Short mmCIF file of C-alpha atoms in Angstrom, two decimals:
data_model
loop_
_atom_site.label_atom_id
_atom_site.label_comp_id
_atom_site.label_asym_id
_atom_site.label_seq_id
_atom_site.Cartn_x
_atom_site.Cartn_y
_atom_site.Cartn_z
CA PHE R 1 -1.84 12.89 -2.36
CA HIS R 2 -1.30 11.49 -5.80
CA GLU R 3 -4.38 10.05 -7.50
CA GLU R 4 -3.50 6.78 -9.17
CA ASP R 5 -4.62 6.40 -12.80
CA THR R 6 -5.61 2.77 -12.23
CA LEU R 7 -8.03 2.79 -9.30
CA LEU R 8 -7.25 -0.83 -8.46
CA HIS R 9 -3.69 0.25 -7.56
CA ASP R 10 -4.75 3.21 -5.40
CA PRO R 11 -4.15 2.39 -1.70
CA ILE R 12 -5.86 5.62 -0.58
CA LEU R 13 -9.08 4.53 -2.27
CA HIS R 14 -9.00 1.20 -0.42
CA MET R 15 -8.42 2.92 2.94
CA LEU R 16 -11.25 5.38 2.27
CA SER R 17 -13.58 2.54 1.30
CA LEU R 18 -12.88 0.69 4.54
CA ALA R 19 -13.27 3.87 6.62
CA PHE R 20 -16.61 4.68 4.97
CA ALA R 21 -17.85 1.11 5.41
CA ASP R 22 -16.90 1.26 9.10
CA GLY R 23 -18.29 4.77 9.66
CA ALA R 24 -14.88 5.65 11.14
CA PHE R 25 -14.73 9.37 10.30
CA ARG R 26 -15.65 11.89 12.99
CA ASN R 27 -17.04 14.19 10.27
CA GLU R 28 -20.34 13.01 8.87
CA PHE R 29 -19.36 12.64 5.22
CA SER R 30 -22.19 11.44 3.02
CA SER R 31 -19.93 10.46 0.12
CA PRO R 32 -16.24 10.05 -0.79
CA GLU R 33 -16.62 12.97 -3.20
CA GLN R 34 -16.76 15.30 -0.19
CA ILE R 35 -13.24 14.23 0.78
CA TYR R 36 -11.91 14.67 -2.74
CA GLU R 37 -13.48 18.15 -2.89
CA MET R 38 -11.62 19.31 0.24
CA VAL R 39 -9.01 22.00 -0.35
CA VAL R 40 -5.70 22.13 1.49
CA PRO R 41 -5.23 25.65 2.89
CA ALA R 42 -2.32 27.55 1.33
CA HIS R 43 -0.42 27.74 4.65
CA MET R 44 -0.63 23.96 5.21
CA ASP R 45 0.66 20.86 3.42
CA ARG R 46 -2.25 18.58 4.39
CA VAL R 47 -5.74 18.32 5.81
CA LYS R 48 -6.26 15.94 8.70
CA ILE R 49 -9.51 14.01 8.72
CA PRO R 50 -10.15 12.90 12.31
CA TRP R 51 -11.35 9.42 13.22
CA LYS R 52 -14.04 8.71 15.77
CA GLU R 53 -12.44 7.98 19.13
CA GLU R 54 -13.61 4.34 19.18
CA TRP R 55 -11.87 3.69 15.84
CA ARG R 56 -8.49 5.20 16.71
CA GLY R 57 -7.02 2.01 18.22
CA ARG R 58 -8.69 -0.52 15.94
CA PRO R 59 -6.84 -2.27 13.13
CA ILE R 60 -7.77 -1.10 9.64
CA PHE R 61 -7.40 -4.60 8.19
CA ARG R 62 -9.36 -6.96 10.42
CA ASP R 63 -10.05 -10.68 10.55
CA VAL R 64 -13.49 -12.27 10.64
CA ASP R 65 -15.35 -13.64 13.65
CA GLY R 66 -17.81 -16.16 12.26
CA LEU R 67 -19.73 -14.30 9.57
CA LYS R 68 -18.84 -10.80 10.78
CA VAL R 69 -15.74 -8.64 10.56
CA SER R 70 -14.09 -8.47 13.98
CA LEU R 71 -13.78 -5.04 15.56
CA GLU R 72 -10.59 -5.88 17.46
CA LYS R 73 -8.85 -8.83 15.78
CA ALA R 74 -6.21 -7.76 13.26
CA LEU R 75 -5.87 -9.64 10.00
CA LYS R 76 -2.88 -11.97 10.31
CA TYR R 77 -0.06 -12.08 7.77
CA CYS R 78 -0.19 -15.89 7.34
CA LYS R 79 -3.91 -15.82 6.48
CA THR R 80 -3.51 -12.92 4.08
CA ARG R 81 -0.48 -14.56 2.47
CA GLY R 82 -2.52 -17.67 1.69
CA ASP R 83 -5.27 -15.52 0.19
CA LEU R 84 -2.71 -13.67 -1.96
CA ILE R 85 -1.22 -16.94 -3.23
CA ARG R 86 -4.72 -18.21 -4.15
CA LEU R 87 -5.44 -14.91 -5.90
CA GLY R 88 -2.27 -15.30 -7.97
CA ARG R 89 -3.32 -18.82 -8.98
CA ALA R 90 -6.83 -17.62 -9.87
CA LEU R 91 -5.28 -14.90 -12.05
CA GLY R 92 -3.23 -17.55 -13.84
CA TYR R 93 0.23 -16.42 -12.70
CA ALA R 94 2.88 -19.05 -13.36
CA LYS R 95 4.90 -17.99 -10.30
CA ARG R 96 3.43 -18.00 -6.78
CA LEU R 97 2.34 -14.44 -5.90
CA GLU R 98 3.90 -13.22 -2.64
CA PHE R 99 3.90 -9.91 -0.76
CA TYR R 100 7.60 -9.66 -1.50
CA ASP R 101 6.74 -9.47 -5.22
CA ILE R 102 4.60 -6.42 -4.52
CA ARG R 103 7.38 -4.86 -2.41
CA ARG R 104 9.92 -5.58 -5.15
CA GLY R 105 7.66 -3.93 -7.74
CA SER R 106 7.21 -0.92 -5.46
CA GLY R 107 10.98 -0.73 -5.00
CA LYS R 108 11.45 -0.71 -8.77
CA LYS R 109 9.02 2.21 -9.15
CA LEU R 110 10.67 4.10 -6.26
CA ASN R 111 14.08 3.51 -7.82
CA GLU R 112 12.87 5.05 -11.08
CA ALA R 113 11.35 8.11 -9.38
CA LEU R 114 13.63 8.96 -6.43
CA THR R 115 17.27 9.50 -5.62
CA PRO R 116 19.01 6.47 -4.05
CA GLU R 117 18.90 8.21 -0.66
CA GLU R 118 15.17 8.93 -0.90
CA ARG R 119 14.48 5.38 -2.11
CA ASN R 120 16.44 3.87 0.79
CA LYS R 121 14.57 6.05 3.29
CA ALA R 122 11.16 5.20 1.80
CA MET R 123 11.96 1.48 1.84
CA GLY R 124 13.45 1.49 5.34
CA HIS R 125 16.96 0.51 4.22
CA ARG R 126 19.38 1.75 6.88
CA LEU R 127 22.86 0.80 5.69
CA GLY R 128 23.38 4.17 4.02
CA ASP R 129 24.19 2.69 0.63
CA SER R 130 22.36 0.82 -2.15
CA SER R 131 23.60 -2.66 -1.20
CA THR R 132 20.24 -3.83 0.21
CA PHE R 133 18.38 -2.67 -2.90
CA VAL R 134 20.92 -4.19 -5.28
CA ARG R 135 21.04 -7.49 -3.40
CA TYR R 136 17.32 -8.07 -2.78
CA TYR R 137 15.30 -5.88 -5.13
CA MET R 138 17.17 -5.51 -8.41
CA THR R 139 16.15 -8.09 -10.93
CA ASP R 140 18.73 -10.62 -12.07
CA PHE R 141 17.60 -10.02 -15.65
CA ILE R 142 19.71 -7.45 -17.50
CA GLY R 143 17.75 -6.13 -20.48
CA ALA R 144 20.77 -4.66 -22.30
CA ASP R 145 22.75 -6.52 -24.96
CA THR R 146 25.94 -6.87 -22.94
CA GLN R 147 27.84 -8.51 -25.83
CA ALA R 148 27.30 -5.42 -27.96
CA ILE R 149 28.74 -3.09 -25.33
#
């Protein structure tokens, strides 16, 4: 996997943190460093890290039950959305922060790094052209001086 330069933006790090906190790995890792030190064998393209059987069907992102994190209750979109909006306000964003903003930003980065076909596949766009991306993800702001063209 790709290690993100800014750890805050690294989704793998967040997943590993939750898995360590839950004790979800079948292997008895004593630290995250042990995972990062693993080597992918030359004949393979990945290393699978198995979960304990009791964790295989549980949601990764879970809601709370009273003062504890629920083992079975998945975190709901509407609750998380409210938390994200409050986070945006706390950060001082003028515009309300929504999950769609994160998806749009991800789409922009994918558009810069991939072919249109790869981008559409990664984003789940099924029309076979770029119309969904152009219509919903491309910014309305054009940074070029169109009068000078």
